[in-house]
Coordinates of N, CA and C in Angstrom, one line a residue:
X1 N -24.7 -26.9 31.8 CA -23.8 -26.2 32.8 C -22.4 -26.6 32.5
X2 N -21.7 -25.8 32.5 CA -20.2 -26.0 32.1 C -19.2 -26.7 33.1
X3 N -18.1 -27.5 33.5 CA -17.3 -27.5 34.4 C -16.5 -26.2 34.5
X4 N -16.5 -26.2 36.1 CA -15.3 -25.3 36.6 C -14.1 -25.1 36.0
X5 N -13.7 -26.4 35.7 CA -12.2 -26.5 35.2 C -12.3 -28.0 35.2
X6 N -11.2 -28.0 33.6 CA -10.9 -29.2 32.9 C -9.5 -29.7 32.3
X7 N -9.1 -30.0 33.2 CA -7.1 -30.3 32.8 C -7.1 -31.7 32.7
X8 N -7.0 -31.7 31.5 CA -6.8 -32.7 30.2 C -5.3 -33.4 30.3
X9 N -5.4 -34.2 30.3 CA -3.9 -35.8 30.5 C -3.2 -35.1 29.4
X10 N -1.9 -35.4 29.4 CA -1.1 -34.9 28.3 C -0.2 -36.1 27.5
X11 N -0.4 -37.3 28.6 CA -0.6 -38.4 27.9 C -1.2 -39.5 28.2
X12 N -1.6 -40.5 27.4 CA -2.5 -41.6 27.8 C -2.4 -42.7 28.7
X13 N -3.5 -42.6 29.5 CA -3.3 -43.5 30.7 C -3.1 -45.1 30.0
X14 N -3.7 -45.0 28.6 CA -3.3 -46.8 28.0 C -3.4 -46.2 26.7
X15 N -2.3 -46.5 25.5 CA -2.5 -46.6 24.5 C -2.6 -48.2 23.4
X16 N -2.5 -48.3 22.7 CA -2.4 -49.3 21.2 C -2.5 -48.6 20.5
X17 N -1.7 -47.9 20.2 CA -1.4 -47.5 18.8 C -1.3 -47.4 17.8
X18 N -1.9 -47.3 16.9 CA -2.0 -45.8 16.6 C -3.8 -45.6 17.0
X19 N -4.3 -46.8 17.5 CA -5.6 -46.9 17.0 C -6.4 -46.5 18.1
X20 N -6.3 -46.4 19.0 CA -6.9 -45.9 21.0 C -5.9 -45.7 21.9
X21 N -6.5 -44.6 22.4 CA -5.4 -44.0 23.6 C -6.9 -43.1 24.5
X22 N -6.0 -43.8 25.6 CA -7.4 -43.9 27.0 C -6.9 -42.7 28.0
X23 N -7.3 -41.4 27.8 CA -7.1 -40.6 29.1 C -7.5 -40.2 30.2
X24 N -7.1 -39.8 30.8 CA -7.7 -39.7 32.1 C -7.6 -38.5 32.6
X25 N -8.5 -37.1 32.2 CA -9.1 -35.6 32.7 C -9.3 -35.6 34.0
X26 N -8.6 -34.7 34.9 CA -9.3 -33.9 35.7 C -10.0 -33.0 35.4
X27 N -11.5 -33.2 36.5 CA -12.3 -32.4 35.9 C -13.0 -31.6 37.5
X28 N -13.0 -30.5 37.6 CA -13.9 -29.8 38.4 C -15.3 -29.2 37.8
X29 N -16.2 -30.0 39.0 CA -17.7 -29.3 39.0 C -18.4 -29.8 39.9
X30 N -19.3 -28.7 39.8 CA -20.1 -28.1 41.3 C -19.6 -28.8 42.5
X31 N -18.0 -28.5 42.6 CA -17.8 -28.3 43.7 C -17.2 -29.5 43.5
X32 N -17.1 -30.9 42.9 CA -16.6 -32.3 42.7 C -15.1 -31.9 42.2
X33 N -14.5 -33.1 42.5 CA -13.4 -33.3 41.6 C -12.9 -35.0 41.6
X34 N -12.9 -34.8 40.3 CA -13.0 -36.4 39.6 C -12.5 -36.7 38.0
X35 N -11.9 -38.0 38.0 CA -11.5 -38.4 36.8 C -12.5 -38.6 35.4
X36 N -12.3 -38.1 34.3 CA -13.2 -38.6 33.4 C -12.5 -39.1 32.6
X37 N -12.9 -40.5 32.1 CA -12.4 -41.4 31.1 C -12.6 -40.6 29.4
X38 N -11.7 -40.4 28.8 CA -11.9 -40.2 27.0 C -10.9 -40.6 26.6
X39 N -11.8 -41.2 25.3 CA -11.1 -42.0 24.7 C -11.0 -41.4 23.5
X40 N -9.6 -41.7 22.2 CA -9.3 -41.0 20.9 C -8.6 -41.8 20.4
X41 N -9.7 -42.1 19.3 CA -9.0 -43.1 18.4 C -8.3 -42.7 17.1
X42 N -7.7 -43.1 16.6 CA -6.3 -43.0 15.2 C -6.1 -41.1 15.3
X43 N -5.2 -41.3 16.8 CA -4.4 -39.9 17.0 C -6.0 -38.6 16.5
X44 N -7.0 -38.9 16.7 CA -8.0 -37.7 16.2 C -8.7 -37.8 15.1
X45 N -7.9 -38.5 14.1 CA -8.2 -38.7 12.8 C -9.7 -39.4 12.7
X46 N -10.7 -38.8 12.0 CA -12.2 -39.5 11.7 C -12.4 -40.8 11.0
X47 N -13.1 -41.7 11.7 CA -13.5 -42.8 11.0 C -14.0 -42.3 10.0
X48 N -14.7 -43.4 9.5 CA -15.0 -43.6 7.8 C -15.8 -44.4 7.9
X49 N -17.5 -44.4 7.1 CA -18.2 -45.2 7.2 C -18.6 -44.9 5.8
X50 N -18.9 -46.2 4.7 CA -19.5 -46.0 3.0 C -20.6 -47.0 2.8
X51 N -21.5 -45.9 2.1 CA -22.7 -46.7 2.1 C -22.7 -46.8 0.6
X52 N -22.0 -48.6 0.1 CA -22.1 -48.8 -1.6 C -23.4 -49.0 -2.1
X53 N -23.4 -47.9 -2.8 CA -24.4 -47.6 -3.6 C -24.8 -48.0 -5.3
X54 N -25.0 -49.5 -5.7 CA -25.8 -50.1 -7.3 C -26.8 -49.7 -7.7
X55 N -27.6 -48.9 -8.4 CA -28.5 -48.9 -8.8 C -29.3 -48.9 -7.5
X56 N -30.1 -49.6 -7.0 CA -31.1 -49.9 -6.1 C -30.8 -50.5 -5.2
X57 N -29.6 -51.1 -4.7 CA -29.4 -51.9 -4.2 C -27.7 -51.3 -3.2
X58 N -27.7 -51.8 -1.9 CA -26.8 -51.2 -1.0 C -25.9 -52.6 -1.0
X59 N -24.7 -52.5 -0.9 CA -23.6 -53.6 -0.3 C -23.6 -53.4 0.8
X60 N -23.1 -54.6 1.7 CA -23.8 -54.7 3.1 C -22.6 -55.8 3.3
X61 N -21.8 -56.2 4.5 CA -20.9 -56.6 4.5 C -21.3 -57.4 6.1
X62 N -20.9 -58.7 6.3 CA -20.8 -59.3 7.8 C -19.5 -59.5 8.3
X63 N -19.5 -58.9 9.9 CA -18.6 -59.5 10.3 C -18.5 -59.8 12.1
X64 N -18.0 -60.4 12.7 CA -18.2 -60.9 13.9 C -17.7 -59.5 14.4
X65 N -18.4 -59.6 15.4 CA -18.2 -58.0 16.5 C -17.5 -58.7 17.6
X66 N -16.4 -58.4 18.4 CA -16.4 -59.4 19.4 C -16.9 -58.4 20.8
X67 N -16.9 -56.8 20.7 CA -17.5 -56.7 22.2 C -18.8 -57.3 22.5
X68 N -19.7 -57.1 21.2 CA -21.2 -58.0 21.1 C -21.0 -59.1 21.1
X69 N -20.3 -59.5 20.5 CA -20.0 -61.4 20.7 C -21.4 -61.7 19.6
X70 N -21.3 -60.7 18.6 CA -22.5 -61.5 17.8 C -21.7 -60.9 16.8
X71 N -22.5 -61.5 15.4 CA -22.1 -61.6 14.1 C -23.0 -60.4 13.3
X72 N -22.6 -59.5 13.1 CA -23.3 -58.3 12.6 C -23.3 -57.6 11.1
X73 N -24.3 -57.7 10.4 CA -24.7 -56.9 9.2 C -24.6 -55.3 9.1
X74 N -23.7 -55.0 8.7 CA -23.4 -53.5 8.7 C -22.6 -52.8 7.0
X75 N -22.2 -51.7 7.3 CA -22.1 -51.4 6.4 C -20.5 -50.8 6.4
X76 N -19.7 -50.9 5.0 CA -18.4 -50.8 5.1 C -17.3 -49.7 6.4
X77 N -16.7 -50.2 7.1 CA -16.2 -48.9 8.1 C -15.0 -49.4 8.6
X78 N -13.8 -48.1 8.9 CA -12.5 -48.2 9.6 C -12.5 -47.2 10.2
X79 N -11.0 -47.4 10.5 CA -10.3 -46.0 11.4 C -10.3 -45.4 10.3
X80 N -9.9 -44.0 10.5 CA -9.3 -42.9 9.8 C -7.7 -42.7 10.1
X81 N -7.2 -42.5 8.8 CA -5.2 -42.2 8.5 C -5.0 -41.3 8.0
X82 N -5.9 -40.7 7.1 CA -5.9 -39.3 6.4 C -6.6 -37.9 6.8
X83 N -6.2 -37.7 7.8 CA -7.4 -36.3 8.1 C -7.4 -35.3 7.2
X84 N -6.4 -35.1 6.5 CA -6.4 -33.9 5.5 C -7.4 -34.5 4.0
X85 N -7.2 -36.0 4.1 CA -8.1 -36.5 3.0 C -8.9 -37.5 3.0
X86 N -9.9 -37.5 3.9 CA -10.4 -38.7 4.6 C -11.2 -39.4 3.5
X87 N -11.9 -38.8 1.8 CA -12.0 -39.4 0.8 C -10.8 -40.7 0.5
X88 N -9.7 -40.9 0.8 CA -9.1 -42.0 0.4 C -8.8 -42.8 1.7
X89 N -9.4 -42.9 3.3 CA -9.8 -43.7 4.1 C -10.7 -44.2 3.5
X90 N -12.3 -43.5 3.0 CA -13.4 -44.1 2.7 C -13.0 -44.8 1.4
X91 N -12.6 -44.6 0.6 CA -11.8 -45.7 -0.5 C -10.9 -46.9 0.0
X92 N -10.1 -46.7 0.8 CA -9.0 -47.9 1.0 C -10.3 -49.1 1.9
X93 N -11.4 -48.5 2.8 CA -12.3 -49.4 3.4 C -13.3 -50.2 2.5
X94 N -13.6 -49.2 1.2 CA -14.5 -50.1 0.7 C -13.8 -51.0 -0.2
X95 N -12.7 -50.6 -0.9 CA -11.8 -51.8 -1.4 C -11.6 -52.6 -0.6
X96 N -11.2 -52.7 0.8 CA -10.6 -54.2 1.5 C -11.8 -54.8 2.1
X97 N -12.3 -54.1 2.0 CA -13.9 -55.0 2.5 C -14.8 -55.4 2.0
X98 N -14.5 -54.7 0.6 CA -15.5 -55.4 -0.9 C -15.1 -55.6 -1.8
X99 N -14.3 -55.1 -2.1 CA -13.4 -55.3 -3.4 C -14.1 -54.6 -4.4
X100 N -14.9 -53.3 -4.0 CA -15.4 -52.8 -4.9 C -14.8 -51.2 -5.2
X101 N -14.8 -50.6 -6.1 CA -14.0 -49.1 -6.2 C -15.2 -48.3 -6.4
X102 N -15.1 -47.0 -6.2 CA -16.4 -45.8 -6.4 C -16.0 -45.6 -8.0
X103 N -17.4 -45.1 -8.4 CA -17.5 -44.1 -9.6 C -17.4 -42.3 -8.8
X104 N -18.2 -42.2 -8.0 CA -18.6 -41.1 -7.4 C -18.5 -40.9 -6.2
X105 N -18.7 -40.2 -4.9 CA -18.3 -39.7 -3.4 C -19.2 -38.6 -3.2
X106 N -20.2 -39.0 -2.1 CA -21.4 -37.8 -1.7 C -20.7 -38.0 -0.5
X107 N -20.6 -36.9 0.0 CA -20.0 -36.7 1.5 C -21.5 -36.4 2.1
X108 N -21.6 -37.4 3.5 CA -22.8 -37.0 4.2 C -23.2 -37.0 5.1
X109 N -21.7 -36.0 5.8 CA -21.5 -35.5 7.2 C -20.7 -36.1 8.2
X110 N -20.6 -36.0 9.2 CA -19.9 -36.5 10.3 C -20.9 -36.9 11.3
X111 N -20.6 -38.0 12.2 CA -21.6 -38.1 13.5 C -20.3 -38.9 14.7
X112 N -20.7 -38.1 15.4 CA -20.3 -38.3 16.7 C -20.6 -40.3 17.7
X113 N -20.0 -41.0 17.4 CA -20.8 -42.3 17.9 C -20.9 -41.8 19.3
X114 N -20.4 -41.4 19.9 CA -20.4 -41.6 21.7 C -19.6 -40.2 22.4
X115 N -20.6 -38.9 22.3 CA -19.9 -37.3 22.7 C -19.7 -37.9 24.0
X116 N -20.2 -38.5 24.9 CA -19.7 -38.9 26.5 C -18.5 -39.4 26.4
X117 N -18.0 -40.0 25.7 CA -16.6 -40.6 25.9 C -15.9 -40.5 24.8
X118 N -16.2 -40.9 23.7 CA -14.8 -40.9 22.7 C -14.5 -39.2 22.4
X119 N -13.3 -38.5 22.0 CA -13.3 -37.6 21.5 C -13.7 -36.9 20.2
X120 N -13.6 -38.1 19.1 CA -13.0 -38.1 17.7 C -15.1 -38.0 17.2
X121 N -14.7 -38.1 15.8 CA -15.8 -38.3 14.8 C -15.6 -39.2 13.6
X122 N -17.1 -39.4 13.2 CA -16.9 -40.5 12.1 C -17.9 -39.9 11.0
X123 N -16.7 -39.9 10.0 CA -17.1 -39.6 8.3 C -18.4 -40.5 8.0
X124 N -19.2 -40.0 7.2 CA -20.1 -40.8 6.6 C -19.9 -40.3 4.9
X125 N -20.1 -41.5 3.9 CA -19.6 -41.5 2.4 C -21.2 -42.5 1.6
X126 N -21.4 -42.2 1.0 CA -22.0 -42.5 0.3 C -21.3 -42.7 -1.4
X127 N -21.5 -44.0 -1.9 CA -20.1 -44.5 -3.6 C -21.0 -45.0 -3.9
X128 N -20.8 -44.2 -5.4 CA -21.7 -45.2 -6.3 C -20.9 -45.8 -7.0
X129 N -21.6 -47.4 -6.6 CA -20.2 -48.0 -7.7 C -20.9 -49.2 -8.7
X130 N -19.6 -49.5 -9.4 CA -20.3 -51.0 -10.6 C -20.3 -52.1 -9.5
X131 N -20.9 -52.9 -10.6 CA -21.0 -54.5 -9.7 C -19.6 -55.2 -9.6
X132 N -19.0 -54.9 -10.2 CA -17.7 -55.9 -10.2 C -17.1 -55.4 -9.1
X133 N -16.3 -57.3 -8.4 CA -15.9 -56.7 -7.4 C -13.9 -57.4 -7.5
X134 N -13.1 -57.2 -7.3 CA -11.9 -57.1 -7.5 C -11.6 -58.3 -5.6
X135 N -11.9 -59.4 -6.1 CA -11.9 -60.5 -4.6 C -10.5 -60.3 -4.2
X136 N -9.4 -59.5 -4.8 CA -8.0 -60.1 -4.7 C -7.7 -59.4 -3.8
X137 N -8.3 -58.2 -3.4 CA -7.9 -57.0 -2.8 C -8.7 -57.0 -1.2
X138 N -9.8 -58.3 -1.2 CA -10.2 -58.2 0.3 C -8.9 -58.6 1.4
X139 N -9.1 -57.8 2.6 CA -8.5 -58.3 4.0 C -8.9 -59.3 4.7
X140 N -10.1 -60.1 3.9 CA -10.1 -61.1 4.7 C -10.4 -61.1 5.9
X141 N -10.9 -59.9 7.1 CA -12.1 -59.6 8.0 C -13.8 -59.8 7.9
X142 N -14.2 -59.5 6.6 CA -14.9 -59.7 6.5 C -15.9 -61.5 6.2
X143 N -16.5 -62.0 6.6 CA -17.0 -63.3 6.3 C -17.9 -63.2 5.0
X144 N -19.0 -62.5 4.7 CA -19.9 -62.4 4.0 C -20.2 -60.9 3.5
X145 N -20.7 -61.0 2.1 CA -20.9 -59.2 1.3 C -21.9 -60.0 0.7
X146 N -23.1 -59.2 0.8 CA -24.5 -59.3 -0.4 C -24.5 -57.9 -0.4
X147 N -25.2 -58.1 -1.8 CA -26.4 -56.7 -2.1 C -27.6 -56.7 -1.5
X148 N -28.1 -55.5 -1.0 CA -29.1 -55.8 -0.3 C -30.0 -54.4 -1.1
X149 N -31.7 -55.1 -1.7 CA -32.0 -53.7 -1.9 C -32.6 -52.7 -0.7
X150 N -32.8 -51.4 -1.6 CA -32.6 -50.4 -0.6 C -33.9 -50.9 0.4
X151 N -35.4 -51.1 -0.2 CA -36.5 -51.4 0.3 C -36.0 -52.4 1.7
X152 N -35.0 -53.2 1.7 CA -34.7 -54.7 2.1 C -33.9 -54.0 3.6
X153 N -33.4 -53.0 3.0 CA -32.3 -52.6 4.2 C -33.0 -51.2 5.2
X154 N -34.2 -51.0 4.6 CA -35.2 -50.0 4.8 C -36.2 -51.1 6.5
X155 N -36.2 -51.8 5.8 CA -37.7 -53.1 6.3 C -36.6 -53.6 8.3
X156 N -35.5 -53.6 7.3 CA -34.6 -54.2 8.6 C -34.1 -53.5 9.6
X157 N -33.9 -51.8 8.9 CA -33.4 -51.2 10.2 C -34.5 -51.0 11.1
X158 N -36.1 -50.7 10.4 CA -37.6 -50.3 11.2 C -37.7 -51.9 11.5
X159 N -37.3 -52.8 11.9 CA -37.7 -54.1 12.7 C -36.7 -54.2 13.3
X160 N -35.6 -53.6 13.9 CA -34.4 -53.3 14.7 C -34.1 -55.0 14.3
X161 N -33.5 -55.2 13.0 CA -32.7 -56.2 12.6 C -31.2 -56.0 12.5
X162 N -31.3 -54.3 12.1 CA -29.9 -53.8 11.6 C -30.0 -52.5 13.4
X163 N -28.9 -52.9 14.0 CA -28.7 -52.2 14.7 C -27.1 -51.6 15.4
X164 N -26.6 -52.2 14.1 CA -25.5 -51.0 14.0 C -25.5 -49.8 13.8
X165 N -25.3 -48.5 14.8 CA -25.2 -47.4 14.7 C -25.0 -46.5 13.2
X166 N -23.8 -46.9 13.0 CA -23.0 -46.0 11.9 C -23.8 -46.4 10.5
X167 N -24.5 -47.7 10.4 CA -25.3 -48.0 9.1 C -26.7 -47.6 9.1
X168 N -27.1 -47.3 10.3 CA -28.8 -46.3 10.2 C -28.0 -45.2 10.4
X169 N -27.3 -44.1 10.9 CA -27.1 -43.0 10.8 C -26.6 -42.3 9.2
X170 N -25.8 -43.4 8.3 CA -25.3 -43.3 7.0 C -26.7 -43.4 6.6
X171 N -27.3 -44.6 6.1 CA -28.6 -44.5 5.7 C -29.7 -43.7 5.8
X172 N -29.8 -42.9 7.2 CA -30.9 -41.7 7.1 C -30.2 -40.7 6.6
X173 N -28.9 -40.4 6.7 CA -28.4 -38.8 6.8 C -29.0 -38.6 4.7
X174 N -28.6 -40.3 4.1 CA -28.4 -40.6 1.9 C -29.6 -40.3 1.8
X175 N -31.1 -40.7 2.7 CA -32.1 -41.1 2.4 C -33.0 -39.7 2.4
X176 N -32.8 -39.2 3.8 CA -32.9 -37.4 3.8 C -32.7 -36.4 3.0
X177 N -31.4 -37.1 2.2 CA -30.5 -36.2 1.2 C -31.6 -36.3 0.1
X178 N -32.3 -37.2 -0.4 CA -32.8 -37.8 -1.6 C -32.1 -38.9 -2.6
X179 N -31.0 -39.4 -1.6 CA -30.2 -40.2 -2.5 C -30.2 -41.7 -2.9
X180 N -31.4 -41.8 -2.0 CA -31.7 -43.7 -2.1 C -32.9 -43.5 -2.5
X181 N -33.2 -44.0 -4.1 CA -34.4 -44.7 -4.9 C -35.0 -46.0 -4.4
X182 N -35.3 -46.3 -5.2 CA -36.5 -48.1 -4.6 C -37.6 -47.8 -4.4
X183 N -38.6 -48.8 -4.2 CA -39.8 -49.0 -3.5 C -39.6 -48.2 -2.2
X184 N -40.8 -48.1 -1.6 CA -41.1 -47.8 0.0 C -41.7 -49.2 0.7
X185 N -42.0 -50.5 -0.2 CA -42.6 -51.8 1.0 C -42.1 -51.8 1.7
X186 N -40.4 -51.4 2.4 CA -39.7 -51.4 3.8 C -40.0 -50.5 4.8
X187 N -41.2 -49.8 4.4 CA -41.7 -48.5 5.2 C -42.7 -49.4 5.9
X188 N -42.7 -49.7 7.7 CA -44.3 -49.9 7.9 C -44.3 -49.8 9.4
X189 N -45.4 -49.2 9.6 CA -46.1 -49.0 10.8 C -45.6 -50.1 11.8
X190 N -46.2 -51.1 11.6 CA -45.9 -52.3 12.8 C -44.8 -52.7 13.2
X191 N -43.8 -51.7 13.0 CA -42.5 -52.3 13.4 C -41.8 -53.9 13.2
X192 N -42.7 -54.6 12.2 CA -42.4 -55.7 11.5 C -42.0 -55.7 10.3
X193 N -40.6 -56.1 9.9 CA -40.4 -56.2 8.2 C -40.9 -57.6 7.5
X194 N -41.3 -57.8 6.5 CA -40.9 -58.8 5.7 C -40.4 -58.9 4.5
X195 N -38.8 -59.2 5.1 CA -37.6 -59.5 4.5 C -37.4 -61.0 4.4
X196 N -36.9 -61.5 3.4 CA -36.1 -62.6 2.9 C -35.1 -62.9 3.9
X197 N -34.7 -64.0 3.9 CA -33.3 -63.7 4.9 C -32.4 -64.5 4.3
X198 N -32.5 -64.9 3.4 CA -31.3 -65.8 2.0 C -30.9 -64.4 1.5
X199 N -29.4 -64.9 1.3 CA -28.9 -63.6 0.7 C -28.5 -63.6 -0.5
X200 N -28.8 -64.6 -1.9 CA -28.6 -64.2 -2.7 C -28.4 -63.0 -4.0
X201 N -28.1 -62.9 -4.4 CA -28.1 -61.8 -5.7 C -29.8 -60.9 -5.7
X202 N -29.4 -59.5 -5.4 CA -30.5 -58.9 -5.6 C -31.1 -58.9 -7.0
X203 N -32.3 -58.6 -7.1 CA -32.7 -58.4 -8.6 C -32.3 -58.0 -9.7
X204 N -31.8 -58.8 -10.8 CA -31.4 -58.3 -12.0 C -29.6 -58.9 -11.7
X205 N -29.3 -59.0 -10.4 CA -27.7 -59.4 -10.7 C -28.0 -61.1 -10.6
X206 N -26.2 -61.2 -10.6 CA -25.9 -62.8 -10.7 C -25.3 -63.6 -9.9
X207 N -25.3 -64.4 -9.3 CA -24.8 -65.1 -8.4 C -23.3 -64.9 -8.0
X208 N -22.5 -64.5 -9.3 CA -21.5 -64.7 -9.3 C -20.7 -63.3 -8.7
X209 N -22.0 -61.9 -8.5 CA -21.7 -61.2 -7.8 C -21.5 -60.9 -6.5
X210 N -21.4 -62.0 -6.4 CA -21.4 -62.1 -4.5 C -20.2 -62.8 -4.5
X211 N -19.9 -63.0 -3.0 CA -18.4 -63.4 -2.8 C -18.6 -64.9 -2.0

């Protein structure tokens, strides 16, 4: 059911800019009339979420969340600056947060994190890239980068280990596509993985690939 009528703020009840700006709609329905909170981040412009893609193996990045107040395994992601080219958002994030560059760019769609409140959307990217990683160019947000294989990051998100949004939504949208090879052992019924939880060098790389 539609609202009656929707007169939208024309400017923000709180901004930080350029990065959130918090409005405040009047909104008529059935008969109510009341404030609705929406929020839009980088002026409209779409995040960017990249799922680095080795051979068999995903880059996977940690970093402290503070609205969670926990320390979380996810997968490379920013604001968006480029709307007309949001391919070199998804590049400028996977360089400062891994120091790694694409060969290639599979675009694999957009997802909405939160249609109740935020306005905007978020890119999802898929890079295939080499192992070398260029340390000079991290921001320094990030604490920790492993490779993780795909089987490994498969086992974790079906044992709700990985429960960042934007890295199972990237991950099913590559996996649907046909674009993630590996084993299936991370496929299982009992909602239990068994994963390693040392994060060394995936199979076939070297120690010295990690950061």
């Amino acid at each position: 059911m539609l609202p009656d009528k929707i007169s939208r703020a024309a400017e923000p009840a709180f901004a930080h800019a350029p990065w959130l700006s918090v409005y405040l709609d009047d909104v008529e329905f059935a008969g109510d009339t009341f404030k609705y909170l929406r929020l839009v981040e980088s002026n409209g412009a779409p995040g960017t979420v990249v799922l680095p893609l080795w051979g068999e193996s995903v880059g996977m990045v940690r970093q402290y969340r503070i609205a969670p107040a926990a320390d979380l395994w996810e997968l490379p992601r920013g604001f968006g600056e480029s709307p007309e080219e949001p391919v070199k958002d998804a590049a400028r994030e996977l360089r400062e947060e891994t120091g790694l560059t694409a060969d290639t760019w599979t675009d694999l769609g957009s997802v909405m994190p939160n249609s109740g409140l935020t306005a905007g959307s978020v890119r999802l990217w898929l890079a295939t890239v080499g192992g070398r990683r260029d340390l000079s160019a991290l921001d320094h947000e990030i604490d920790r980068f492993a490779w993780w294989p795909i089987s490994r990051l498969r086992a974790a998100i079906t044992a709700d280990e990985i429960q960042d949004g934007f890295t199972m939504a990237a991950f099913l949208r590559a996996e649907l596509l046909g674009l993630l090879t590996g084993d299936t052992s991370g496929r299982t019924t009992s909602g239990k993985s068994n994963i390693r939880h040392d994060l060394g060098a995936a199979p076939g790389r070297t120690g010295a690939d990690q950061s």
